[in-house]
mmCIF file of C-alpha atoms and ligand atoms in Angstrom:
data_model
loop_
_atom_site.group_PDB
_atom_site.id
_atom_site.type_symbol
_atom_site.label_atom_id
_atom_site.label_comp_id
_atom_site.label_asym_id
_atom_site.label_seq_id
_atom_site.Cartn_x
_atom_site.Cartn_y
_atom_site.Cartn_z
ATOM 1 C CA UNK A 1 112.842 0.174 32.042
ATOM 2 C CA UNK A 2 115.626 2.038 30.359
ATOM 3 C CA UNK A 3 113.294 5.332 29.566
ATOM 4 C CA UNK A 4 115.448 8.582 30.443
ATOM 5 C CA UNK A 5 113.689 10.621 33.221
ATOM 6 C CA UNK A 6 113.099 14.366 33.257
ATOM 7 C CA UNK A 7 112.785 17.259 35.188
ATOM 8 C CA UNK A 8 110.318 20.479 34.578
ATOM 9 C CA UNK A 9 110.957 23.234 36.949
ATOM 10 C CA UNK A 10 108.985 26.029 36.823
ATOM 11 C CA UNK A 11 107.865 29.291 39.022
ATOM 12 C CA UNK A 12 110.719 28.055 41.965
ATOM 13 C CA UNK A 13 111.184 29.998 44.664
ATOM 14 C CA UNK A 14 113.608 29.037 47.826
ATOM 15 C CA UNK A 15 114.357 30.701 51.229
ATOM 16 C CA UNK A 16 116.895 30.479 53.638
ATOM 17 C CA UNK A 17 114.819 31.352 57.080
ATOM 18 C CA UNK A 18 113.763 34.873 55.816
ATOM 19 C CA UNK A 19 116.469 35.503 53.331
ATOM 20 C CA UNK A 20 114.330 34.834 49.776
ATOM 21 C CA UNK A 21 117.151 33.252 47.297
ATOM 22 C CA UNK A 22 115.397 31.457 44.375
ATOM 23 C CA UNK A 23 113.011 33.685 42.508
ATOM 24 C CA UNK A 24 110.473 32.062 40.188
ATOM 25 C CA UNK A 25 113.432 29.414 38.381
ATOM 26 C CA UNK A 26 112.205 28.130 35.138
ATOM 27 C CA UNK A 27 114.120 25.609 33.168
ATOM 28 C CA UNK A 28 113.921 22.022 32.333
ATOM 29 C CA UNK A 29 116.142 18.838 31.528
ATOM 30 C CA UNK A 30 115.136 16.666 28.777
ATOM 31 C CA UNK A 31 115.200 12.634 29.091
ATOM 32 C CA UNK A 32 119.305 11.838 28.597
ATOM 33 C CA UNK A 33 120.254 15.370 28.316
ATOM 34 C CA UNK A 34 123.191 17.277 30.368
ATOM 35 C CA UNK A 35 122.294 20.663 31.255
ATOM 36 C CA UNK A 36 124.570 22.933 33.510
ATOM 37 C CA UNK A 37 123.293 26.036 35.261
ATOM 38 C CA UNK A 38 126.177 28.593 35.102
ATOM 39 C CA UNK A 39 126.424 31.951 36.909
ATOM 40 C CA UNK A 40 128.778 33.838 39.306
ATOM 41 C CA UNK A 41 129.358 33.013 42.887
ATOM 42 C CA UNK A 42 125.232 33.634 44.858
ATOM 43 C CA UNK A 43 123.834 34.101 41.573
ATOM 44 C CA UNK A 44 121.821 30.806 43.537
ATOM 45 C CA UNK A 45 123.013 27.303 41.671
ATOM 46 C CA UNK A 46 123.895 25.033 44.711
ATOM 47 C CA UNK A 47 120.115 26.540 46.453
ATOM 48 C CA UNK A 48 118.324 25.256 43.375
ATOM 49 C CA UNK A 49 119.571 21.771 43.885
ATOM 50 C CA UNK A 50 118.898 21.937 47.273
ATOM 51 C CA UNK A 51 115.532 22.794 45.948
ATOM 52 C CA UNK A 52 115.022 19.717 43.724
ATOM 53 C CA UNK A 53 116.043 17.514 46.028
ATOM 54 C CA UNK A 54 113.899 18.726 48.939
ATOM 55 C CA UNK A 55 116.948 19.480 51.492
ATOM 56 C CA UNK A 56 116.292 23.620 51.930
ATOM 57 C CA UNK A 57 114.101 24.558 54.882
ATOM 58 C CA UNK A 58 111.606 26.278 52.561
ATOM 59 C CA UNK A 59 110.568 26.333 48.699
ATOM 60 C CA UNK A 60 107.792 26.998 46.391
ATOM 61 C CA UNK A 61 106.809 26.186 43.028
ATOM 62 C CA UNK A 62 106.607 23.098 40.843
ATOM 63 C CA UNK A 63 109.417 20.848 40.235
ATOM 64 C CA UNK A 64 108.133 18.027 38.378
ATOM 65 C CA UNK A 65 110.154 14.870 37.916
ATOM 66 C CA UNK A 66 109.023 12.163 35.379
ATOM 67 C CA UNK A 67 105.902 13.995 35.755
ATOM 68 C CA UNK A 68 104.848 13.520 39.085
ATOM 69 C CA UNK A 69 105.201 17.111 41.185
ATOM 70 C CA UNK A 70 107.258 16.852 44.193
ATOM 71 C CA UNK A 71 107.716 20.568 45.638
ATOM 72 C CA UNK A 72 105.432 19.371 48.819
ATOM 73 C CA UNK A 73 107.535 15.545 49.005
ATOM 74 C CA UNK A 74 110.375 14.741 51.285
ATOM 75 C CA UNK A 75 113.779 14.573 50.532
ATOM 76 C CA UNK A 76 113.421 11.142 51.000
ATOM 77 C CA UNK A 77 110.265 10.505 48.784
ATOM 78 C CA UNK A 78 112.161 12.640 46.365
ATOM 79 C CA UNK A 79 115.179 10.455 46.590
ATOM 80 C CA UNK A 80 112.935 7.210 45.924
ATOM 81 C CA UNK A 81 112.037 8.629 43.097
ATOM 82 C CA UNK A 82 115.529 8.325 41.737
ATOM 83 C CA UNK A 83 117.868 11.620 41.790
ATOM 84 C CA UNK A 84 120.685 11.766 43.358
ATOM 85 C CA UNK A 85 122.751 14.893 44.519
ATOM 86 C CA UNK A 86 126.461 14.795 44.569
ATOM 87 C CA UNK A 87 127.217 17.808 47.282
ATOM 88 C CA UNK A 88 130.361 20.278 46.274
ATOM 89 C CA UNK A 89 131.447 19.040 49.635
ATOM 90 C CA UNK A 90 131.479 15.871 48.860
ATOM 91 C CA UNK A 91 130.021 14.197 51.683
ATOM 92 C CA UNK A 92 132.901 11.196 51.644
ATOM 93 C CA UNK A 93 133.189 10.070 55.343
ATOM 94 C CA UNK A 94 136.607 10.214 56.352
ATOM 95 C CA UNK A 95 136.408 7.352 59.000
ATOM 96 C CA UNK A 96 134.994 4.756 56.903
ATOM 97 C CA UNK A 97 136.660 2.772 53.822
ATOM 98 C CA UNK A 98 135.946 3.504 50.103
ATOM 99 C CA UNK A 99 134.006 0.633 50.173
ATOM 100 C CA UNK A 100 132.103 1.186 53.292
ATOM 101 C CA UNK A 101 131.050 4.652 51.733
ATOM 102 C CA UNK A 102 129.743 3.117 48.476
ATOM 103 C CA UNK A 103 127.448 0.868 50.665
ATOM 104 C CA UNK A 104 126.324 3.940 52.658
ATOM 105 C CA UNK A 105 124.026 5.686 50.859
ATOM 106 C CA UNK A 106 120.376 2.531 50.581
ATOM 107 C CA UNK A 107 119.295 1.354 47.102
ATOM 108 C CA UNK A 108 116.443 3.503 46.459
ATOM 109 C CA UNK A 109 115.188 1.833 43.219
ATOM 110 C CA UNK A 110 116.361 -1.097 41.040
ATOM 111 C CA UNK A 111 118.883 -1.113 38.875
ATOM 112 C CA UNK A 112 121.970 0.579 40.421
ATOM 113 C CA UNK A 113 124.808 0.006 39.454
ATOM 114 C CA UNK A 114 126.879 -2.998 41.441
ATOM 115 C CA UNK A 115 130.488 -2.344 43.046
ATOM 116 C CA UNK A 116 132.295 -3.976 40.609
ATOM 117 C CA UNK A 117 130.442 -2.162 38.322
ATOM 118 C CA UNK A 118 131.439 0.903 39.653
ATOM 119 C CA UNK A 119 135.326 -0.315 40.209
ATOM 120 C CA UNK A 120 134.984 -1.005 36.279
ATOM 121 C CA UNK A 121 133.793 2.803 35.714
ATOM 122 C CA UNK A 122 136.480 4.054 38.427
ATOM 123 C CA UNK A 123 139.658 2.153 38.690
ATOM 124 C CA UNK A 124 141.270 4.437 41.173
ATOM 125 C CA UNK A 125 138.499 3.155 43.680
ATOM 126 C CA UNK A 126 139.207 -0.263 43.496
ATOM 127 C CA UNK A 127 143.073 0.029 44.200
ATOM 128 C CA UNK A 128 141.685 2.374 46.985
ATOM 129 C CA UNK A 129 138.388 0.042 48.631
ATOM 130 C CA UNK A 130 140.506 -0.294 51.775
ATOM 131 C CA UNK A 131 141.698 2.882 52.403
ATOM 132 C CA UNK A 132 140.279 5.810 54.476
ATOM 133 C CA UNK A 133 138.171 8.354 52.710
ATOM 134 C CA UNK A 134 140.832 10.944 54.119
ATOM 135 C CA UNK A 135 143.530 9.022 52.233
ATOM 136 C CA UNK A 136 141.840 9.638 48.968
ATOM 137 C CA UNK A 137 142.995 12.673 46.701
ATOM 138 C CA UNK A 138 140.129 15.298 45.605
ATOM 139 C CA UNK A 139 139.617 13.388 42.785
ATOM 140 C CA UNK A 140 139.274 10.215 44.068
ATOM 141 C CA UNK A 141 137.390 11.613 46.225
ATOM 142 C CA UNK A 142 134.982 13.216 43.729
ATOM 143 C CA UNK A 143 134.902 9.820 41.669
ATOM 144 C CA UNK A 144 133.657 7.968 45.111
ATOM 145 C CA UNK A 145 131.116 10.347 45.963
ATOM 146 C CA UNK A 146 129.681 9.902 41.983
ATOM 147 C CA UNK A 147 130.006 6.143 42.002
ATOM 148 C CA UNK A 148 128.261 6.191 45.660
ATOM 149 C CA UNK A 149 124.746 7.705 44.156
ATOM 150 C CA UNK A 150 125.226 5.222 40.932
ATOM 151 C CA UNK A 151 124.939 2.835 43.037
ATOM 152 C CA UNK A 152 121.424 4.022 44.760
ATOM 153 C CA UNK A 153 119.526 3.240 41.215
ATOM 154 C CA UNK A 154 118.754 7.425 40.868
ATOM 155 C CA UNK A 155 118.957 8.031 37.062
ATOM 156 C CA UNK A 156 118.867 11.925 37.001
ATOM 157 C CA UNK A 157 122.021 13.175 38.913
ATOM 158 C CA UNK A 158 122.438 16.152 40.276
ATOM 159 C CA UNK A 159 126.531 17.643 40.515
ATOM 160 C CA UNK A 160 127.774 20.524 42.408
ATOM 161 C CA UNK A 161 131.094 21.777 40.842
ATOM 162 C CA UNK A 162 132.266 18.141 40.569
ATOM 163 C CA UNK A 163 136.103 19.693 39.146
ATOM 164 C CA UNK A 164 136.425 22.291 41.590
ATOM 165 C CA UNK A 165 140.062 22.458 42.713
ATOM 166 C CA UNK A 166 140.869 19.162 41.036
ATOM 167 C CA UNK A 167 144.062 18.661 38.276
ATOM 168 C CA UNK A 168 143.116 19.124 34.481
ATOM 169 C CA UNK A 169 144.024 15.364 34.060
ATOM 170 C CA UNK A 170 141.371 14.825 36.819
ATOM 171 C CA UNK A 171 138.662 17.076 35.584
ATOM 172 C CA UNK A 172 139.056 15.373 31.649
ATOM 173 C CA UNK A 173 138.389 11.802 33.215
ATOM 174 C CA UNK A 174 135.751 13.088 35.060
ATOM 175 C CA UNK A 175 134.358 14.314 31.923
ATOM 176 C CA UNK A 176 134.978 11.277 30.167
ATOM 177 C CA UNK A 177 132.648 9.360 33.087
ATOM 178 C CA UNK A 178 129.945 12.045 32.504
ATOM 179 C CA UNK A 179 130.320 11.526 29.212
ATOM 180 C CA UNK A 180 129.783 8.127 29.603
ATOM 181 C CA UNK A 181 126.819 7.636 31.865
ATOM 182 C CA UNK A 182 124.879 10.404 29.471
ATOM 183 C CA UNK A 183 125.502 7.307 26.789
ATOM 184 C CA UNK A 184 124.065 4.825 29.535
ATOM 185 C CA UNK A 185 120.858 6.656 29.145
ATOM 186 C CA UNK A 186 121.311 9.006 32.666
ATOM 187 C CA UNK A 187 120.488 12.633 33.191
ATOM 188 C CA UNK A 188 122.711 14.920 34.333
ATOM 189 C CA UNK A 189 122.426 18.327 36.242
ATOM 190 C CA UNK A 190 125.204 20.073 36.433
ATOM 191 C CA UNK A 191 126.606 23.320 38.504
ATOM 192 C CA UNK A 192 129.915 24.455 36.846
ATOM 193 C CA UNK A 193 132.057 27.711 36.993
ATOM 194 C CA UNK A 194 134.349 26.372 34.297
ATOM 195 C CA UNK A 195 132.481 26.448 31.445
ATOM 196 C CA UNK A 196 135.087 24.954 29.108
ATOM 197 C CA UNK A 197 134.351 22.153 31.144
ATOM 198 C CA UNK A 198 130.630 21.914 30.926
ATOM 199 C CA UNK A 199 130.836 22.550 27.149
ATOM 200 C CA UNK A 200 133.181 19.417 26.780
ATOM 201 C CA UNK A 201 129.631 17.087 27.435
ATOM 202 C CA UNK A 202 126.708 19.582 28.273
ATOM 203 C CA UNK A 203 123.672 20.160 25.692
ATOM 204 C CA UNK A 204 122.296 23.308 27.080
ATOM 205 C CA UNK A 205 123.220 26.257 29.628
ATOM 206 C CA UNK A 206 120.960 27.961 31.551
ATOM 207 C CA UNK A 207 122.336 30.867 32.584
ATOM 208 C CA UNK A 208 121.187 31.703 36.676
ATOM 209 C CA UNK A 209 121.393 35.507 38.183
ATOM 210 C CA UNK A 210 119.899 36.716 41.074
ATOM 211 C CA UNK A 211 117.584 33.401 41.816
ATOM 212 C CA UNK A 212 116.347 33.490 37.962
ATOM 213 C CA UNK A 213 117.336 31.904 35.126
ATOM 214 C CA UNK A 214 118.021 34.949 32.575
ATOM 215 C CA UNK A 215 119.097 33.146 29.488
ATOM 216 C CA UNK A 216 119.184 29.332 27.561
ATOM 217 C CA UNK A 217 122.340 28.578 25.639
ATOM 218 C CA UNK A 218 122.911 25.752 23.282
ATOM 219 C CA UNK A 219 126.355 23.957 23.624
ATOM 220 C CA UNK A 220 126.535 24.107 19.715
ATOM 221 C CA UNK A 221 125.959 28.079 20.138
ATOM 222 C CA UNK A 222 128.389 28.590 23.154
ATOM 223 C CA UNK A 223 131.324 29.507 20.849
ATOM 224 C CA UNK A 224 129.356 32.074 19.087
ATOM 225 C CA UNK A 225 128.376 33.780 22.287
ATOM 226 C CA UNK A 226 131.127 33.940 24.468
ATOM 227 C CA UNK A 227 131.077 37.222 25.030
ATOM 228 C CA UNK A 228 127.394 37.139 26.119
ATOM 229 C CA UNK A 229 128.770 34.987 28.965
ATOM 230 C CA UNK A 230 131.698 36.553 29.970
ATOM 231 C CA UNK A 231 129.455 39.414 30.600
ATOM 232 C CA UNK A 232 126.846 37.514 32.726
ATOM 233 C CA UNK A 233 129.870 35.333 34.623
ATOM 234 C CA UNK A 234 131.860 38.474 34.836
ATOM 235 C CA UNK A 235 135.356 37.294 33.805
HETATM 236 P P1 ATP W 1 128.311 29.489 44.771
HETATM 237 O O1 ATP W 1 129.041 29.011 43.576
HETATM 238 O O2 ATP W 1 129.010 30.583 45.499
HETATM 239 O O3 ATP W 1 127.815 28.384 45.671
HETATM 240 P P2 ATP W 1 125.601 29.702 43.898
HETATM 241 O O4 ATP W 1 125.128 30.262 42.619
HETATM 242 O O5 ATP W 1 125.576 28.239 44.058
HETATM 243 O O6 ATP W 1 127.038 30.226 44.173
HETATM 244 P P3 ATP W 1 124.060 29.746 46.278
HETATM 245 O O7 ATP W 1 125.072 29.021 47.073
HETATM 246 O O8 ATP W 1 122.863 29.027 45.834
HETATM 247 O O9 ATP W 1 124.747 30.403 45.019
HETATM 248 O O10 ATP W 1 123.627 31.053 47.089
HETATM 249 C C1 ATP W 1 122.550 31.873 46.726
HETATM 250 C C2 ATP W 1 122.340 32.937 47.792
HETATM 251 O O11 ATP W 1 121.938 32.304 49.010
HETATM 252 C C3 ATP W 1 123.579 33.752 48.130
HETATM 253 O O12 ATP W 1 123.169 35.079 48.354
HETATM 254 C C4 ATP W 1 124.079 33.108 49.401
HETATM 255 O O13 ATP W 1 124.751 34.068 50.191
HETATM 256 C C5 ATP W 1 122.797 32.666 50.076
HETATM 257 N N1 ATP W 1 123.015 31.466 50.913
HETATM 258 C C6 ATP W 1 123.615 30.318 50.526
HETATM 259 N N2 ATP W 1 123.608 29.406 51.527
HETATM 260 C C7 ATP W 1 122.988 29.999 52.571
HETATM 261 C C8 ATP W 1 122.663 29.580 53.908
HETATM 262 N N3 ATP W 1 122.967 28.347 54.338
HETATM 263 N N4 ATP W 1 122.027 30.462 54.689
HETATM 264 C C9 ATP W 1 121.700 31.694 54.249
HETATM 265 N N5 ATP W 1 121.977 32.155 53.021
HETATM 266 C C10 ATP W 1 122.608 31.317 52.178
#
């Protein structure tokens, strides 16, 4: 089946051991859409994630993907059900080839994409499949830890700063894949602090402060309120 998923988050609240982070998040991500969640540095973007895809210690609330509610499933379970998280750190294991860290993460439903498929969408990685994952530049390094969860099957795809500290060259092909797989009928989730970025492929931005989101922006209205934003990201 090629139908888009989606995700419908509502009432979300998340806690690191008795430190209370996420406070009653509300958004949602249509089938095929790319949404970011902007907001200064704590305001609680990377915890949501963690949220969604069941890694933080404790969380409450309904996060329903595809329709089926999975605040109480494992990561796992939540995994099976096809989204993937790209980490800001990256996750690429520095002992193991480019190739051996494709194959790490298991197939958790059909239709990933193959190796070659992914060489075809990343070039870089296939002059690369030999080397060390400590060889590889940030970028490459990025690209391998996005071509990695392609190749799992997840269809909604969750990014954490993907550009972060990476060469404007970098960051535009990076868009250009994003780009890309929102054509191939993925969903995309995306954490950004540079907006100019996210407004290069996004659809909407929720705007996060304080474990809330405070505000919905439409990438065709972004222009028009820039100054809205630099007030809430404080720049
Ligand atoms: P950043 O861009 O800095 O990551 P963010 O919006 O993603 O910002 P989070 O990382 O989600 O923010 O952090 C939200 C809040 O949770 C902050 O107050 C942060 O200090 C706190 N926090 C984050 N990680 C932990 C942790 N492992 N243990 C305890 N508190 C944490």
């Amino acid at each position: 089946s090629t139908a888009a998923p989606s995700l419908a988050i509502e009432g979300l609240e998340g806690w690191y051991g008795e430190s209370h982070v996420l406070h009653g998040m509300r958004f949602d991500v249509r089938p095929g859409e790319v949404v970011t969640l902007l907001g200064r540095n704590g305001a609680g973007k990377t915890t949501t994630l963690r949220a969604i895809i069941g890694i933080l210690g404790k969380r409450a609330g309904s996060v329903r993907y595809d329709g089926v509610e999975t605040i109480r499933l494992s990561s796992r379970a939540i995994a099976r059900l096809g989204i993937g998280y790209v980490p800001e750190e990256r996750g690429i294991f520095s002992s193991l080839s480019v190739y051996e860290n494709l194959m790490l993460p298991p197939r958790v439903k059909p239709g990933g994409m193959s190796v070659p498929e992914i060489y075809t969408l990343f070039p870089n990685l296939e002059e690369r499949a030999g080397s060390q994952g400590t060889k590889l530049s940030g970028g490459e390094q990025q690209m391998l830890a996005i071509g990695r969860i392609l190749r799992t099957g997840a269809k909604l795809i969750l990014l954490d700063e993907p550009t972060e500290g990476l060469a404007p060259v970098i960051v535009q092909q990076i868009g250009h894949t994003l780009a890309r797989l929102k054509r191939e009928g993925y969903t995309i989730l995306l954490v950004e602090q540079n907006f100019r970025f996210a407004q290069t492929i996004a659809d909407r931005h929720f705007v996060v402060e304080q474990g809330r989101v405070v505000d919905c922006i439409l990438n065709a209205e972004l222009d028009a309120n820039i100054g809205k934003l630099h007030a809430y990201l404080g720049v």
